[in-house]
């Protein structure tokens, strides 16, 4: 009798265990479906904050879905949460070091954080996989802010030798990041050469380079501003 009762208790325990597991699995499934719907609704309404919250919740419920980090990196980047974008992207890059999209996210995030020195290795990896004048300009620009001017001129020479630099465009930010403009890479390089010349106070050479930039792209606002700065400075003397 005692053995029979023990057997019944064991069976009940197993049934309860399976029942609890089934209930737990159903709860997880419900939460995942709920957060997935919340994510898509947030994206539909452009609510990045809620979308990030939904993705974080999805990771809590299913930490095996590493692809969630890919989406998180994009969301954090577009919401200008650059440290979080880097951290999320790095989870994937640790296992997929050649992921171009995430390499670019990390590189640009470091750029916006003012750490061009840390952006350079990531841009360089992108250039190794997808070489071209635009990515080389990004590297040259980073080296300028890192004050390695020999590297700047080296990359500019490489860009100028590329025929596609006349047509391929790069995004330039100016006015303390408030404005931006897509300009041909070669024009951007002449503008950078002008700034290099201004850095050592060779105004005539700077002016020539800024004007060369305008010859390629007459609507280049930053080059116009740089010329105005030099000419107004000379008139005030």
GROMACS .gro file of C-alpha atoms in nm:
model
  237
    1UNK     CA    1   0.000   0.000   0.000
    2UNK     CA    2   0.277   0.242   0.097
    3UNK     CA    3   0.465   0.157  -0.221
    4UNK     CA    4   0.147   0.217  -0.420
    5UNK     CA    5   0.093   0.557  -0.258
    6UNK     CA    6   0.457   0.649  -0.323
    7UNK     CA    7   0.411   0.550  -0.687
    8UNK     CA    8   0.101   0.771  -0.710
    9UNK     CA    9   0.290   1.066  -0.557
   10UNK     CA   10   0.578   1.023  -0.800
   11UNK     CA   11   0.338   1.010  -1.094
   12UNK     CA   12   0.155   1.317  -0.969
   13UNK     CA   13   0.487   1.493  -0.928
   14UNK     CA   14   0.584   1.410  -1.285
   15UNK     CA   15   0.248   1.528  -1.417
   16UNK     CA   16   0.277   1.849  -1.217
   17UNK     CA   17   0.632   1.903  -1.343
   18UNK     CA   18   0.530   1.853  -1.706
   19UNK     CA   19   0.223   2.070  -1.654
   20UNK     CA   20   0.432   2.351  -1.502
   21UNK     CA   21   0.684   2.323  -1.785
   22UNK     CA   22   0.407   2.340  -2.045
   23UNK     CA   23   0.258   2.640  -1.867
   24UNK     CA   24   0.598   2.810  -1.849
   25UNK     CA   25   0.666   2.745  -2.219
   26UNK     CA   26   0.325   2.886  -2.311
   27UNK     CA   27   0.395   3.195  -2.103
   28UNK     CA   28   0.730   3.250  -2.275
   29UNK     CA   29   0.568   3.203  -2.616
   30UNK     CA   30   0.298   3.454  -2.526
   31UNK     CA   31   0.554   3.711  -2.407
   32UNK     CA   32   0.767   3.670  -2.720
   33UNK     CA   33   0.464   3.714  -2.945
   34UNK     CA   34   0.352   4.016  -2.743
   35UNK     CA   35   0.692   4.188  -2.754
   36UNK     CA   36   0.730   4.111  -3.125
   37UNK     CA   37   0.395   4.276  -3.196
   38UNK     CA   38   0.494   4.570  -2.975
   39UNK     CA   39   0.821   4.607  -3.167
   40UNK     CA   40   0.649   4.614  -3.508
   41UNK     CA   41   0.388   4.860  -3.385
   42UNK     CA   42   0.657   5.087  -3.241
   43UNK     CA   43   0.850   5.081  -3.570
   44UNK     CA   44   0.529   5.162  -3.758
   45UNK     CA   45   0.485   5.477  -3.546
   46UNK     CA   46   0.854   5.569  -3.541
   47UNK     CA   47   0.874   5.509  -3.166
   48UNK     CA   48   1.237   5.403  -3.136
   49UNK     CA   49   1.238   5.404  -2.756
   50UNK     CA   50   0.956   5.151  -2.733
   51UNK     CA   51   1.114   4.943  -3.010
   52UNK     CA   52   1.437   4.926  -2.810
   53UNK     CA   53   1.242   4.825  -2.497
   54UNK     CA   54   1.067   4.549  -2.694
   55UNK     CA   55   1.397   4.417  -2.831
   56UNK     CA   56   1.552   4.414  -2.484
   57UNK     CA   57   1.249   4.221  -2.355
   58UNK     CA   58   1.282   3.971  -2.639
   59UNK     CA   59   1.643   3.913  -2.540
   60UNK     CA   60   1.535   3.849  -2.182
   61UNK     CA   61   1.286   3.586  -2.295
   62UNK     CA   62   1.515   3.428  -2.553
   63UNK     CA   63   1.883   3.514  -2.513
   64UNK     CA   64   1.980   3.267  -2.788
   65UNK     CA   65   1.854   3.503  -3.058
   66UNK     CA   66   2.177   3.689  -3.122
   67UNK     CA   67   2.023   3.857  -3.428
   68UNK     CA   68   1.830   4.075  -3.185
   69UNK     CA   69   2.159   4.251  -3.110
   70UNK     CA   70   2.187   4.343  -3.479
   71UNK     CA   71   1.850   4.520  -3.462
   72UNK     CA   72   1.937   4.680  -3.128
   73UNK     CA   73   2.259   4.822  -3.272
   74UNK     CA   74   2.064   4.986  -3.556
   75UNK     CA   75   1.801   5.125  -3.320
   76UNK     CA   76   2.056   5.264  -3.078
   77UNK     CA   77   2.257   5.418  -3.363
   78UNK     CA   78   1.957   5.592  -3.520
   79UNK     CA   79   1.851   5.723  -3.179
   80UNK     CA   80   2.207   5.857  -3.126
   81UNK     CA   81   2.276   5.627  -2.833
   82UNK     CA   82   2.623   5.555  -2.967
   83UNK     CA   83   2.784   5.373  -2.670
   84UNK     CA   84   2.489   5.131  -2.662
   85UNK     CA   85   2.507   5.089  -3.041
   86UNK     CA   86   2.873   4.992  -3.012
   87UNK     CA   87   2.806   4.750  -2.728
   88UNK     CA   88   2.519   4.578  -2.913
   89UNK     CA   89   2.711   4.554  -3.240
   90UNK     CA   90   3.017   4.414  -3.069
   91UNK     CA   91   2.820   4.110  -2.946
   92UNK     CA   92   2.772   4.007  -3.310
   93UNK     CA   93   3.117   4.123  -3.428
   94UNK     CA   94   3.284   3.898  -3.171
   95UNK     CA   95   3.145   3.604  -3.371
   96UNK     CA   96   3.112   3.769  -3.713
   97UNK     CA   97   3.412   4.004  -3.739
   98UNK     CA   98   3.350   4.071  -4.110
   99UNK     CA   99   2.992   4.196  -4.072
  100UNK     CA  100   3.016   4.512  -4.287
  101UNK     CA  101   2.695   4.675  -4.162
  102UNK     CA  102   2.793   4.646  -3.796
  103UNK     CA  103   3.154   4.749  -3.863
  104UNK     CA  104   3.017   5.068  -4.016
  105UNK     CA  105   2.781   5.126  -3.723
  106UNK     CA  106   3.066   5.096  -3.473
  107UNK     CA  107   3.299   5.314  -3.683
  108UNK     CA  108   3.044   5.593  -3.727
  109UNK     CA  109   2.943   5.568  -3.360
  110UNK     CA  110   3.302   5.627  -3.253
  111UNK     CA  111   3.318   5.916  -3.501
  112UNK     CA  112   3.015   6.084  -3.346
  113UNK     CA  113   3.161   6.027  -2.999
  114UNK     CA  114   3.474   6.215  -3.107
  115UNK     CA  115   3.690   5.901  -3.091
  116UNK     CA  116   3.810   5.894  -3.450
  117UNK     CA  117   4.119   5.704  -3.334
  118UNK     CA  118   3.895   5.412  -3.234
  119UNK     CA  119   3.689   5.441  -3.554
  120UNK     CA  120   3.991   5.392  -3.782
  121UNK     CA  121   4.038   5.013  -3.732
  122UNK     CA  122   3.670   4.951  -3.809
  123UNK     CA  123   3.670   5.171  -4.120
  124UNK     CA  124   3.991   4.999  -4.230
  125UNK     CA  125   3.825   4.658  -4.204
  126UNK     CA  126   3.538   4.785  -4.419
  127UNK     CA  127   3.787   4.922  -4.674
  128UNK     CA  128   3.961   4.584  -4.688
  129UNK     CA  129   3.632   4.414  -4.774
  130UNK     CA  130   3.473   4.689  -4.983
  131UNK     CA  131   3.744   4.926  -5.109
  132UNK     CA  132   3.647   5.257  -5.263
  133UNK     CA  133   3.700   5.635  -5.248
  134UNK     CA  134   3.417   5.702  -5.003
  135UNK     CA  135   3.545   5.468  -4.731
  136UNK     CA  136   3.901   5.592  -4.789
  137UNK     CA  137   3.778   5.946  -4.733
  138UNK     CA  138   3.624   5.841  -4.401
  139UNK     CA  139   3.962   5.701  -4.296
  140UNK     CA  140   4.145   6.016  -4.414
  141UNK     CA  141   3.900   6.231  -4.217
  142UNK     CA  142   3.956   6.023  -3.904
  143UNK     CA  143   4.332   6.054  -3.939
  144UNK     CA  144   4.291   6.432  -3.971
  145UNK     CA  145   4.115   6.452  -3.635
  146UNK     CA  146   4.375   6.214  -3.493
  147UNK     CA  147   4.633   6.465  -3.625
  148UNK     CA  148   4.822   6.209  -3.830
  149UNK     CA  149   4.856   6.436  -4.133
  150UNK     CA  150   5.092   6.207  -4.325
  151UNK     CA  151   4.824   5.939  -4.324
  152UNK     CA  152   4.569   6.198  -4.439
  153UNK     CA  153   4.770   6.294  -4.747
  154UNK     CA  154   4.848   5.930  -4.818
  155UNK     CA  155   4.479   5.840  -4.831
  156UNK     CA  156   4.392   6.153  -5.030
  157UNK     CA  157   4.653   6.057  -5.293
  158UNK     CA  158   4.490   5.715  -5.314
  159UNK     CA  159   4.145   5.872  -5.358
  160UNK     CA  160   4.258   6.124  -5.620
  161UNK     CA  161   4.405   5.840  -5.827
  162UNK     CA  162   4.064   5.670  -5.832
  163UNK     CA  163   3.859   5.789  -6.133
  164UNK     CA  164   3.532   5.718  -5.955
  165UNK     CA  165   3.612   5.990  -5.698
  166UNK     CA  166   3.461   6.245  -5.941
  167UNK     CA  167   3.115   6.089  -5.913
  168UNK     CA  168   3.103   5.887  -5.589
  169UNK     CA  169   2.967   6.104  -5.309
  170UNK     CA  170   3.035   6.125  -4.938
  171UNK     CA  171   2.827   6.291  -4.668
  172UNK     CA  172   2.987   6.599  -4.513
  173UNK     CA  173   2.868   6.748  -4.185
  174UNK     CA  174   2.936   7.112  -4.096
  175UNK     CA  175   2.816   7.398  -3.876
  176UNK     CA  176   2.892   7.187  -3.568
  177UNK     CA  177   2.698   6.893  -3.702
  178UNK     CA  178   2.376   7.086  -3.763
  179UNK     CA  179   2.402   7.069  -4.142
  180UNK     CA  180   2.509   6.802  -4.387
  181UNK     CA  181   2.556   6.767  -4.761
  182UNK     CA  182   2.644   6.493  -5.008
  183UNK     CA  183   2.940   6.599  -5.221
  184UNK     CA  184   3.174   6.424  -5.469
  185UNK     CA  185   3.463   6.261  -5.284
  186UNK     CA  186   3.724   6.447  -5.488
  187UNK     CA  187   3.569   6.782  -5.392
  188UNK     CA  188   3.568   6.671  -5.027
  189UNK     CA  189   3.937   6.583  -5.058
  190UNK     CA  190   4.027   6.926  -5.194
  191UNK     CA  191   3.837   7.081  -4.905
  192UNK     CA  192   4.029   6.861  -4.660
  193UNK     CA  193   4.358   6.958  -4.826
  194UNK     CA  194   4.259   7.322  -4.782
  195UNK     CA  195   4.197   7.263  -4.414
  196UNK     CA  196   4.534   7.090  -4.385
  197UNK     CA  197   4.698   7.399  -4.537
  198UNK     CA  198   4.508   7.628  -4.300
  199UNK     CA  199   4.627   7.413  -4.012
  200UNK     CA  200   4.984   7.524  -4.088
  201UNK     CA  201   4.871   7.877  -4.185
  202UNK     CA  202   4.941   7.848  -4.559
  203UNK     CA  203   4.638   8.052  -4.665
  204UNK     CA  204   4.716   8.081  -5.037
  205UNK     CA  205   4.739   7.703  -5.072
  206UNK     CA  206   4.426   7.660  -4.862
  207UNK     CA  207   4.233   7.905  -5.079
  208UNK     CA  208   4.345   7.728  -5.398
  209UNK     CA  209   4.226   7.392  -5.266
  210UNK     CA  210   3.891   7.529  -5.150
  211UNK     CA  211   3.837   7.684  -5.494
  212UNK     CA  212   3.930   7.354  -5.660
  213UNK     CA  213   3.660   7.191  -5.449
  214UNK     CA  214   3.406   7.444  -5.582
  215UNK     CA  215   3.514   7.382  -5.942
  216UNK     CA  216   3.411   7.020  -5.898
  217UNK     CA  217   3.099   7.095  -5.695
  218UNK     CA  218   2.988   7.463  -5.710
  219UNK     CA  219   2.722   7.412  -5.441
  220UNK     CA  220   2.971   7.287  -5.182
  221UNK     CA  221   2.858   7.490  -4.879
  222UNK     CA  222   3.149   7.405  -4.647
  223UNK     CA  223   3.407   7.501  -4.910
  224UNK     CA  224   3.220   7.833  -4.962
  225UNK     CA  225   3.227   7.900  -4.588
  226UNK     CA  226   3.598   7.823  -4.572
  227UNK     CA  227   3.670   8.067  -4.855
  228UNK     CA  228   3.458   8.337  -4.689
  229UNK     CA  229   3.648   8.281  -4.363
  230UNK     CA  230   3.984   8.339  -4.532
  231UNK     CA  231   3.873   8.638  -4.739
  232UNK     CA  232   3.697   8.810  -4.448
  233UNK     CA  233   4.001   8.752  -4.233
  234UNK     CA  234   4.229   8.913  -4.491
  235UNK     CA  235   3.997   9.216  -4.527
  236UNK     CA  236   3.991   9.277  -4.153
  237UNK     CA  237   4.366   9.332  -4.144
   0.00000   0.00000   0.00000
